[in-house]
mmCIF file of C-alpha atoms in Angstrom:
data_model
loop_
_atom_site.group_PDB
_atom_site.id
_atom_site.type_symbol
_atom_site.label_atom_id
_atom_site.label_comp_id
_atom_site.label_asym_id
_atom_site.label_seq_id
_atom_site.Cartn_x
_atom_site.Cartn_y
_atom_site.Cartn_z
ATOM 1 C CA UNK A 1412 61.387 18.640 -81.946
ATOM 2 C CA UNK A 1413 59.689 20.595 -84.740
ATOM 3 C CA UNK A 1414 61.235 18.153 -87.230
ATOM 4 C CA UNK A 1415 59.333 15.283 -85.628
ATOM 5 C CA UNK A 1416 56.080 17.207 -85.707
ATOM 6 C CA UNK A 1417 56.512 18.212 -89.351
ATOM 7 C CA UNK A 1418 56.386 14.521 -90.277
ATOM 8 C CA UNK A 1419 52.796 14.415 -89.069
ATOM 9 C CA UNK A 1420 51.535 17.111 -91.440
ATOM 10 C CA UNK A 1421 50.519 14.425 -93.933
ATOM 11 C CA UNK A 1422 47.814 13.353 -91.434
ATOM 12 C CA UNK A 1423 45.895 16.645 -91.572
ATOM 13 C CA UNK A 1424 43.429 15.543 -94.285
ATOM 14 C CA UNK A 1425 42.086 12.856 -91.930
ATOM 15 C CA UNK A 1426 42.035 14.587 -88.536
ATOM 16 C CA UNK A 1427 40.987 18.097 -87.599
ATOM 17 C CA UNK A 1428 43.334 20.838 -86.417
ATOM 18 C CA UNK A 1429 42.301 20.505 -82.755
ATOM 19 C CA UNK A 1430 43.105 16.791 -82.663
ATOM 20 C CA UNK A 1431 46.422 17.449 -84.427
ATOM 21 C CA UNK A 1432 47.324 20.149 -81.891
ATOM 22 C CA UNK A 1433 46.475 17.789 -79.012
ATOM 23 C CA UNK A 1434 48.512 14.997 -80.618
ATOM 24 C CA UNK A 1435 51.487 17.350 -80.987
ATOM 25 C CA UNK A 1436 51.277 18.276 -77.292
ATOM 26 C CA UNK A 1437 51.096 14.620 -76.276
ATOM 27 C CA UNK A 1438 54.061 13.679 -78.450
ATOM 28 C CA UNK A 1439 56.249 16.460 -77.043
ATOM 29 C CA UNK A 1440 55.249 15.594 -73.476
ATOM 30 C CA UNK A 1441 55.929 11.863 -73.967
ATOM 31 C CA UNK A 1442 59.369 12.601 -75.401
ATOM 32 C CA UNK A 1443 60.211 14.661 -72.304
ATOM 33 C CA UNK A 1444 58.758 12.202 -69.767
ATOM 34 C CA UNK A 1445 60.443 9.406 -67.922
ATOM 35 C CA UNK A 1446 58.798 6.607 -66.004
ATOM 36 C CA UNK A 1447 55.125 5.759 -66.219
ATOM 37 C CA UNK A 1448 53.060 7.417 -68.895
ATOM 38 C CA UNK A 1449 49.621 8.408 -67.639
ATOM 39 C CA UNK A 1450 47.140 11.063 -68.688
ATOM 40 C CA UNK A 1451 48.005 13.064 -65.569
ATOM 41 C CA UNK A 1452 51.731 12.759 -66.306
ATOM 42 C CA UNK A 1453 51.224 13.867 -69.900
ATOM 43 C CA UNK A 1454 49.117 16.829 -68.736
ATOM 44 C CA UNK A 1455 51.867 17.896 -66.324
ATOM 45 C CA UNK A 1456 54.521 17.867 -69.058
ATOM 46 C CA UNK A 1457 52.527 19.814 -71.662
ATOM 47 C CA UNK A 1458 52.579 23.539 -72.255
ATOM 48 C CA UNK A 1459 49.579 25.839 -72.140
ATOM 49 C CA UNK A 1460 46.445 24.146 -73.423
ATOM 50 C CA UNK A 1461 47.441 20.641 -72.372
ATOM 51 C CA UNK A 1462 45.302 20.161 -69.288
ATOM 52 C CA UNK A 1463 44.153 16.828 -67.900
ATOM 53 C CA UNK A 1464 40.732 17.549 -69.348
ATOM 54 C CA UNK A 1465 42.269 18.132 -72.799
ATOM 55 C CA UNK A 1466 44.048 14.772 -72.551
ATOM 56 C CA UNK A 1467 40.723 13.152 -71.696
ATOM 57 C CA UNK A 1468 39.107 14.751 -74.725
ATOM 58 C CA UNK A 1469 41.894 13.521 -77.006
ATOM 59 C CA UNK A 1470 41.762 9.955 -75.725
ATOM 60 C CA UNK A 1471 37.974 9.858 -76.067
ATOM 61 C CA UNK A 1472 38.134 11.106 -79.673
ATOM 62 C CA UNK A 1473 37.517 8.478 -82.340
ATOM 63 C CA UNK A 1474 40.610 8.520 -84.552
ATOM 64 C CA UNK A 1475 40.965 6.418 -87.741
ATOM 65 C CA UNK A 1476 44.369 4.980 -86.734
ATOM 66 C CA UNK A 1477 44.615 2.514 -89.621
ATOM 67 C CA UNK A 1478 44.096 5.337 -92.110
ATOM 68 C CA UNK A 1479 46.625 7.546 -90.307
ATOM 69 C CA UNK A 1480 49.234 4.765 -90.315
ATOM 70 C CA UNK A 1481 48.601 4.237 -94.025
ATOM 71 C CA UNK A 1482 49.005 7.972 -94.782
ATOM 72 C CA UNK A 1483 52.190 8.215 -92.731
ATOM 73 C CA UNK A 1484 53.882 5.135 -94.162
ATOM 74 C CA UNK A 1485 52.792 5.913 -97.718
ATOM 75 C CA UNK A 1486 54.459 9.320 -97.425
ATOM 76 C CA UNK A 1487 57.670 8.452 -95.539
ATOM 77 C CA UNK A 1488 58.464 4.757 -96.023
ATOM 78 C CA UNK A 1489 59.588 2.747 -99.046
ATOM 79 C CA UNK A 1490 59.347 -1.051 -98.857
ATOM 80 C CA UNK A 1491 61.331 -3.078 -101.383
ATOM 81 C CA UNK A 1492 60.816 -6.787 -102.003
ATOM 82 C CA UNK A 1493 63.671 -8.730 -103.552
ATOM 83 C CA UNK A 1494 62.906 -12.243 -104.766
ATOM 84 C CA UNK A 1495 65.576 -14.882 -105.328
ATOM 85 C CA UNK A 1496 64.527 -16.562 -108.577
ATOM 86 C CA UNK A 1497 66.384 -19.810 -107.817
ATOM 87 C CA UNK A 1498 64.922 -20.439 -104.365
ATOM 88 C CA UNK A 1499 61.784 -18.329 -104.807
ATOM 89 C CA UNK A 1500 62.361 -16.696 -101.390
ATOM 90 C CA UNK A 1501 61.626 -13.046 -100.786
ATOM 91 C CA UNK A 1502 63.441 -10.566 -98.591
ATOM 92 C CA UNK A 1503 62.147 -7.164 -97.566
ATOM 93 C CA UNK A 1504 63.959 -3.878 -97.113
ATOM 94 C CA UNK A 1505 62.302 -0.921 -95.393
ATOM 95 C CA UNK A 1506 63.684 2.544 -96.144
ATOM 96 C CA UNK A 1507 62.606 5.661 -94.219
ATOM 97 C CA UNK A 1508 63.106 9.346 -94.949
ATOM 98 C CA UNK A 1509 62.074 12.416 -92.995
ATOM 99 C CA UNK A 1510 62.603 14.681 -96.011
ATOM 100 C CA UNK A 1511 59.094 15.549 -97.108
ATOM 101 C CA UNK A 1512 60.109 16.456 -100.658
ATOM 102 C CA UNK A 1513 61.912 13.254 -101.696
ATOM 103 C CA UNK A 1514 60.352 10.862 -104.158
ATOM 104 C CA UNK A 1515 60.742 7.139 -103.556
ATOM 105 C CA UNK A 1516 63.308 6.969 -106.387
ATOM 106 C CA UNK A 1517 65.471 9.579 -104.618
ATOM 107 C CA UNK A 1518 65.165 7.768 -101.277
ATOM 108 C CA UNK A 1519 66.432 4.586 -102.922
ATOM 109 C CA UNK A 1520 69.284 6.486 -104.632
ATOM 110 C CA UNK A 1521 70.402 8.059 -101.336
ATOM 111 C CA UNK A 1522 70.397 4.682 -99.581
ATOM 112 C CA UNK A 1523 72.457 3.248 -102.439
ATOM 113 C CA UNK A 1524 75.008 6.041 -102.059
ATOM 114 C CA UNK A 1525 75.133 5.787 -98.280
ATOM 115 C CA UNK A 1526 75.444 2.023 -97.987
ATOM 116 C CA UNK A 1527 77.080 1.271 -101.360
ATOM 117 C CA UNK A 1528 74.521 -1.369 -102.094
ATOM 118 C CA UNK A 1529 72.574 -2.574 -105.063
ATOM 119 C CA UNK A 1530 68.881 -2.170 -104.589
#
């Protein structure tokens, strides 16, 4: 589980530590839950500090989701566009890495080695 949460560290410049802590609790609870996902259900599956009232505070917080998505995908996702010059059609390849230290060139190299493909 800590590996999943470490991916979110790139979001800290945009949200405060309290919101990040609440988001971490919600993520861990949702991964453990089965069935319907409600605020009460999330509160029951969280550890200390994850009360129903805390869930209400998180869900009433204004969060810049578009900015957070941009930060996350900019850090962990590489999108390649390959254009066929004869037909002028484009195809897209999305590569993802959870290694926080890899550059996009290294991500592409590792995918090439793993799948024996030309990128």
